[in-house]
Coordinates of C-alpha atoms in Angstrom, one line a residue:
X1 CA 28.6 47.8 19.0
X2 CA 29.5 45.0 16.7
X3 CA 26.8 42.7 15.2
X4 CA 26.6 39.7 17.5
X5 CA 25.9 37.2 15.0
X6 CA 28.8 38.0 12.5
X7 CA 31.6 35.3 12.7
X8 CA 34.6 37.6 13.5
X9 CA 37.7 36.8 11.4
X10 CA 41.3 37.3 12.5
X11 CA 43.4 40.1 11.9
X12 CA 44.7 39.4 7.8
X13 CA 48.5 39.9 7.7
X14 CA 49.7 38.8 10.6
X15 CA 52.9 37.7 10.4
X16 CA 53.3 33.9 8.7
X17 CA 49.5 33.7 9.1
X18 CA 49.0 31.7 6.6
X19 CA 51.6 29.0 6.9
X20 CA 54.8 28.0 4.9
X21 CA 57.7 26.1 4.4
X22 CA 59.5 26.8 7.8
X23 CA 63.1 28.8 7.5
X24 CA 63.6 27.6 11.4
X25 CA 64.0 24.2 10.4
X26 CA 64.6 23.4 7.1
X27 CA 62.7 21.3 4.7
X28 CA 59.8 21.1 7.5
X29 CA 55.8 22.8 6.5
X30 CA 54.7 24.9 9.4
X31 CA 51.1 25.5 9.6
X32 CA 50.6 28.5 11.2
X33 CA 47.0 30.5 11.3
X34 CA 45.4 33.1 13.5
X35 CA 42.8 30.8 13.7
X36 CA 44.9 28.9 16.6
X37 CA 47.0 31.1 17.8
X38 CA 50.2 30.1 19.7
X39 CA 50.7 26.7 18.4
X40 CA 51.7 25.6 15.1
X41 CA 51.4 22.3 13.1
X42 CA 54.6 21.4 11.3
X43 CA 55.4 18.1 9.0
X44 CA 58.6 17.1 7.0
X45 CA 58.2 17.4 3.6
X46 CA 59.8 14.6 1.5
X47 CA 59.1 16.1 -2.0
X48 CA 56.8 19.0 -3.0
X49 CA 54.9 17.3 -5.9
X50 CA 52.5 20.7 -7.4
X51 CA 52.7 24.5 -6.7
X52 CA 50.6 26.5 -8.3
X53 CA 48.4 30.0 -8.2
X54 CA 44.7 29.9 -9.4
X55 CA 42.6 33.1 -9.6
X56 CA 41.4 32.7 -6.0
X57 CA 44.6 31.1 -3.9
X58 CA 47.6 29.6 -3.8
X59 CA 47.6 25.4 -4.3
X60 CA 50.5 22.5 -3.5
X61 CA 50.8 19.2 -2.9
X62 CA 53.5 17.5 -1.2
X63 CA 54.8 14.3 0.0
X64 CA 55.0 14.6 3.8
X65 CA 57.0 11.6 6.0
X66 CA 54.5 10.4 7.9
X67 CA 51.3 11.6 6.1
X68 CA 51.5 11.0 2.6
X69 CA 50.6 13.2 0.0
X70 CA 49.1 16.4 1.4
X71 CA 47.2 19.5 0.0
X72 CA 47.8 23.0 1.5
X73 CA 45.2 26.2 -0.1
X74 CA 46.6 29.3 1.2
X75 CA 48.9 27.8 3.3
X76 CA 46.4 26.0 5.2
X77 CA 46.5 21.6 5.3
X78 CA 43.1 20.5 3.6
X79 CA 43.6 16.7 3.0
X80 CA 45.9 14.3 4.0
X81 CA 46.2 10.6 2.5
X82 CA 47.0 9.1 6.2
X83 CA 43.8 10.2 8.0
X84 CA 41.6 11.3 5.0
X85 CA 38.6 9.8 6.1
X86 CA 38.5 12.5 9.0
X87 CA 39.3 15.6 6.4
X88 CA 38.2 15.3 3.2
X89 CA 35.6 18.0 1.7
X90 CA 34.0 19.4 -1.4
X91 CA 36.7 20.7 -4.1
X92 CA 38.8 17.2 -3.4
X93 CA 35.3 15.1 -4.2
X94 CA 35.5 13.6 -0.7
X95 CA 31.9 14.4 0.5
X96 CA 30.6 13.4 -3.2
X97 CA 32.6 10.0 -2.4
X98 CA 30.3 9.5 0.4
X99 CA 27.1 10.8 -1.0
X100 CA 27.6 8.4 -3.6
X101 CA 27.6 5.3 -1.2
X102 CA 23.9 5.6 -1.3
X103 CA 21.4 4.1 -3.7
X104 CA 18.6 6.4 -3.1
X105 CA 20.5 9.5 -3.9
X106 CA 19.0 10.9 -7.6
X107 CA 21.0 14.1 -8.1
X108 CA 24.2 15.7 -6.7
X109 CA 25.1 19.3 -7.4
X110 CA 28.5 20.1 -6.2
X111 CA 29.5 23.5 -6.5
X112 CA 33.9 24.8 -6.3
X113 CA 35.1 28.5 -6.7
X114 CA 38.5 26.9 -8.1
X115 CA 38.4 24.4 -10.5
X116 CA 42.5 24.0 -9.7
X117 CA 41.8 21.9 -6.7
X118 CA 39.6 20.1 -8.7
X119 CA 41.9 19.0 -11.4
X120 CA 44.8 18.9 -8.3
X121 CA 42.0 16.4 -6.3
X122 CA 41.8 14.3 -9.4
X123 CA 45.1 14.1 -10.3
X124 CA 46.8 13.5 -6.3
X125 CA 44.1 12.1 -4.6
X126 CA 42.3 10.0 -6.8
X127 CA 41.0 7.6 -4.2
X128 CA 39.2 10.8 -2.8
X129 CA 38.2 12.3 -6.4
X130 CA 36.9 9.2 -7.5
X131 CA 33.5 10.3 -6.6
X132 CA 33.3 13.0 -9.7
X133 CA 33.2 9.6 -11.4
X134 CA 29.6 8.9 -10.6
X135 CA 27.3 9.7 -13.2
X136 CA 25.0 11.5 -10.9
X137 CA 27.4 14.4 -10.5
X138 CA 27.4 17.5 -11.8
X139 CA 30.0 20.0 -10.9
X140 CA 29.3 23.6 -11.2
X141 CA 32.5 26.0 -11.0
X142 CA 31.5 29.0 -9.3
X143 CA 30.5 31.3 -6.4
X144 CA 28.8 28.6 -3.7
X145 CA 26.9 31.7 -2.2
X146 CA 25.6 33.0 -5.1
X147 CA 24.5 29.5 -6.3
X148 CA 22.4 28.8 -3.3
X149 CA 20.6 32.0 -3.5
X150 CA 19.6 31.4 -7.1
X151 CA 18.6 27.9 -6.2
X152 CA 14.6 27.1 -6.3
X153 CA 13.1 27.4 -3.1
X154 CA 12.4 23.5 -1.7
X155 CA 15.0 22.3 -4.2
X156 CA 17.3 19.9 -2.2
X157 CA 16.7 17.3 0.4
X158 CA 19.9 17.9 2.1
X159 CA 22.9 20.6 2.0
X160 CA 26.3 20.1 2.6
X161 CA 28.8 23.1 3.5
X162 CA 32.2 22.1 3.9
X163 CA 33.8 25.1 4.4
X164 CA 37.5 26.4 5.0
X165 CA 37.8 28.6 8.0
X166 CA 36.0 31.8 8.4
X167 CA 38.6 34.4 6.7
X168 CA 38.9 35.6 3.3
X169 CA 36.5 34.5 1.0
X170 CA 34.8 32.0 2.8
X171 CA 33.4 34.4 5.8
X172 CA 30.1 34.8 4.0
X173 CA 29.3 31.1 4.8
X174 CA 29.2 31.8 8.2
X175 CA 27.1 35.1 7.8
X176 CA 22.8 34.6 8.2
X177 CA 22.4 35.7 4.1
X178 CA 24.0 32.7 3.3
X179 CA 21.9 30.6 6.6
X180 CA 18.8 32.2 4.5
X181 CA 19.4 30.8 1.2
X182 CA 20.2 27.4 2.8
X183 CA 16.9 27.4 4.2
X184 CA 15.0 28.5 1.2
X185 CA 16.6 25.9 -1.1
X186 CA 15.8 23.2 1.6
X187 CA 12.1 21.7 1.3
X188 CA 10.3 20.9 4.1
X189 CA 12.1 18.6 6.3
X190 CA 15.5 19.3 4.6
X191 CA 19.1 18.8 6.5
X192 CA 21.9 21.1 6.1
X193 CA 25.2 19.9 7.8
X194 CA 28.0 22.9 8.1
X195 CA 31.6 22.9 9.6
X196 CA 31.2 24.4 12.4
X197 CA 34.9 24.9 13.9
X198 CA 36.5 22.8 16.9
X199 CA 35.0 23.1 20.3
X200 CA 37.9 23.1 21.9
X201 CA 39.0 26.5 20.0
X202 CA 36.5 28.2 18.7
X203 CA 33.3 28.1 20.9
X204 CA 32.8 31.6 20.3
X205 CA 32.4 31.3 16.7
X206 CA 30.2 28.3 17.4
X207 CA 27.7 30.4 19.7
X208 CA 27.4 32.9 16.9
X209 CA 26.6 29.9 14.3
X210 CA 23.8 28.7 16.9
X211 CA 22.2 32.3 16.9
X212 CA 22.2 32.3 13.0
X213 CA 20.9 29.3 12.2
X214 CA 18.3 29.0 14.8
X215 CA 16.6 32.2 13.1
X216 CA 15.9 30.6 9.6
X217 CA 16.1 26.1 10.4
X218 CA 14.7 24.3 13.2
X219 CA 16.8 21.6 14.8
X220 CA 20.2 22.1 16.1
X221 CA 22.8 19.5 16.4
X222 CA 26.9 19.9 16.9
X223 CA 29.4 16.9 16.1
X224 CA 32.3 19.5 15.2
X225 CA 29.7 20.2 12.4
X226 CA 26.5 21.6 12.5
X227 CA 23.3 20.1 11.7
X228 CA 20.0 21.6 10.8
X229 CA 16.7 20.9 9.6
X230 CA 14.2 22.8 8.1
X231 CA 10.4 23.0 9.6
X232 CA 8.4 19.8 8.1
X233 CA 8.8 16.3 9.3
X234 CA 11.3 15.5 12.3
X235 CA 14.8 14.8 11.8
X236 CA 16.3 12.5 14.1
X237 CA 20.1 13.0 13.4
X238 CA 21.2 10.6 15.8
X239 CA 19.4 7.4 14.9
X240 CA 19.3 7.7 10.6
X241 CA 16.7 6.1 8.5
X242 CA 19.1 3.2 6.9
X243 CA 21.2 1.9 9.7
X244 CA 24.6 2.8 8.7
X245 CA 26.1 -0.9 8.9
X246 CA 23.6 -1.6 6.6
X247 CA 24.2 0.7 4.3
X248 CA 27.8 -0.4 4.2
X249 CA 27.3 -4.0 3.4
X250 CA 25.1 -3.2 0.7
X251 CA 27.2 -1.2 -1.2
X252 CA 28.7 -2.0 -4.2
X253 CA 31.6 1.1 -3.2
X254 CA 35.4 -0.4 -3.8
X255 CA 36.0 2.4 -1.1
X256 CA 35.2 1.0 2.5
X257 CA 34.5 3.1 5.4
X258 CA 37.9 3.8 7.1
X259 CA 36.5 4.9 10.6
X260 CA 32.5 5.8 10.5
X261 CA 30.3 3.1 11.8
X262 CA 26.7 3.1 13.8
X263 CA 28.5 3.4 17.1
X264 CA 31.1 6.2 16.0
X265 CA 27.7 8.0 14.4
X266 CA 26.1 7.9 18.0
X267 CA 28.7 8.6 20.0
X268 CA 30.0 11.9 17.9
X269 CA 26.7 13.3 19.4
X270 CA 28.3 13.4 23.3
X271 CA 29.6 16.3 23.9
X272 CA 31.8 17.2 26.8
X273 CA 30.2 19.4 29.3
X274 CA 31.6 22.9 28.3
X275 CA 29.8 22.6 25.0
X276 CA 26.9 21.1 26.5
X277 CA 26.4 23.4 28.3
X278 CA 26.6 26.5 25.7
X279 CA 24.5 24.7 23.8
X280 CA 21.5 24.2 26.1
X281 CA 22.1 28.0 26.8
X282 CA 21.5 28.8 23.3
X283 CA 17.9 26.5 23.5
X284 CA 16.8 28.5 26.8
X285 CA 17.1 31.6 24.9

């Protein structure tokens, strides 16, 4: 019998799995992934600014019609400039963008497998890079897994794993050795926050998440993410210490928040009554 609490990833090499610039109807990028089988996401490309092939994937860029610029790893749409603040992530310097926002941060550590959508981030998306700016940043270019593991135990106050979707290379940060080392570099009281799939397609790789994590962090939330604490002082992840709004018009950021708000913050913890209900499952366990 298969391990319950592996994250089963689709069947590599299916047939345009990972996406491409359609030949049905020319000039058009088809997302296409065995992640959502039998549906497809397809915009027209006006110009394809960068292709290129680092040592882990393939990278380009282009300028869509209704979009703007857009970048595509492995055939799969990472960012776009029309509805960034819903989709950025780590490599394009998105999350360190937001980090950044606040004050009481010390340190960030931000760690990429491929410094190519570093330099691609910077260089396309600089409204969303802008955050390897801050001088509390430091990038390290490497293996995420294997950086957590040799991390100190109690070394960070929070965690943030913004993740592509469990196949290839990034199926070991969904596995419980990587849940482990999250929860040793963590001190007491410490957050981790993990993409955690779409309820609406993937509850079964969500249910498998919940099993994991609730064996090494205490604490479970879901927002389309994941959070977790660590044993230690309570986390209330729906109410946060400095009120959001605050925050906001205290910062000196040139970026202003695009969507996020108190309310939006408190209402992404409603969820509809399928996951509600898979969720409290996983609590009566």
């Amino acid at each position: 019998m298969a391990d319950e609490t592996t994250v089963k990833k689709p069947r590599e090499g299916d047939e345009n799995g990972n996406g491409c610039i359609s030949s049905v109807i020319p000039g058009w990028f088809s997302e296409i992934s065995p992640m959502w089988p039998g549906e497809a996401h397809s915009l027209k490309v006006e110009k394809i600014l960068f292709q290129g092939k680092s040592d882990y994937q393939d990278v380009m860029v282009f300028q869509s019609a209704t979009y703007g610029k857009v970048l595509v790893l492995d055939g799969v749409i990472q960012l776009t400039e029309r509805d960034e603040c819903f989709g950025y992530g780590g490599g394009d310097g998105g999350v360190l963008r937001e980090v950044a926002r606040h004050s009481s941060v010390e340190h960030i550590d931000i760690c990429e497998i491929d410094k190519m959508v570093v330099d691609v981030s910077k260089e396309y998306f600089p409204d969303v890079a802008v955050g390897y700016q801050d001088p509390r940043v430091t990038l390290h270019v490497g293996d995420g897994v294997a950086f957590l593991k040799a991390a100190p135990a109690g070394s960070y106050d929070a965690v943030i794993v913004d993740s592509s979707d469990p196949i290839g290379p990034a199926q070991e940060l969904f596995e419980k050795p990587f849940f482990e080392s999250v929860a040793k570099a963590l001190r007491p009281g410490g957050v981790v926050c993990t993409q955690a799939e779409s309820i609406w397609l993937h509850m079964h790789i969500m249910k498998i998440l919940l099993r994991i994590a609730d064996r090494s962090l205490k604490g479970l939330g879901v927002i389309g993410f994941m959070l977790c604490s660590t044993e230690g002082p309570e986390v209330d992840f729906k109410n946060p210490i400095n009120p959001i709004d605050v925050v906001e018009n205290q910062t000196k950021s040139t970026v202003p928040l695009k969507f996020y708000n108190q309310e939006i913050h408190s209402a992404a913890f409603c969820l509809p009554s399928f996951a509600k209900k898979v969720i409290e499952a996983k609590s009566q366990n």
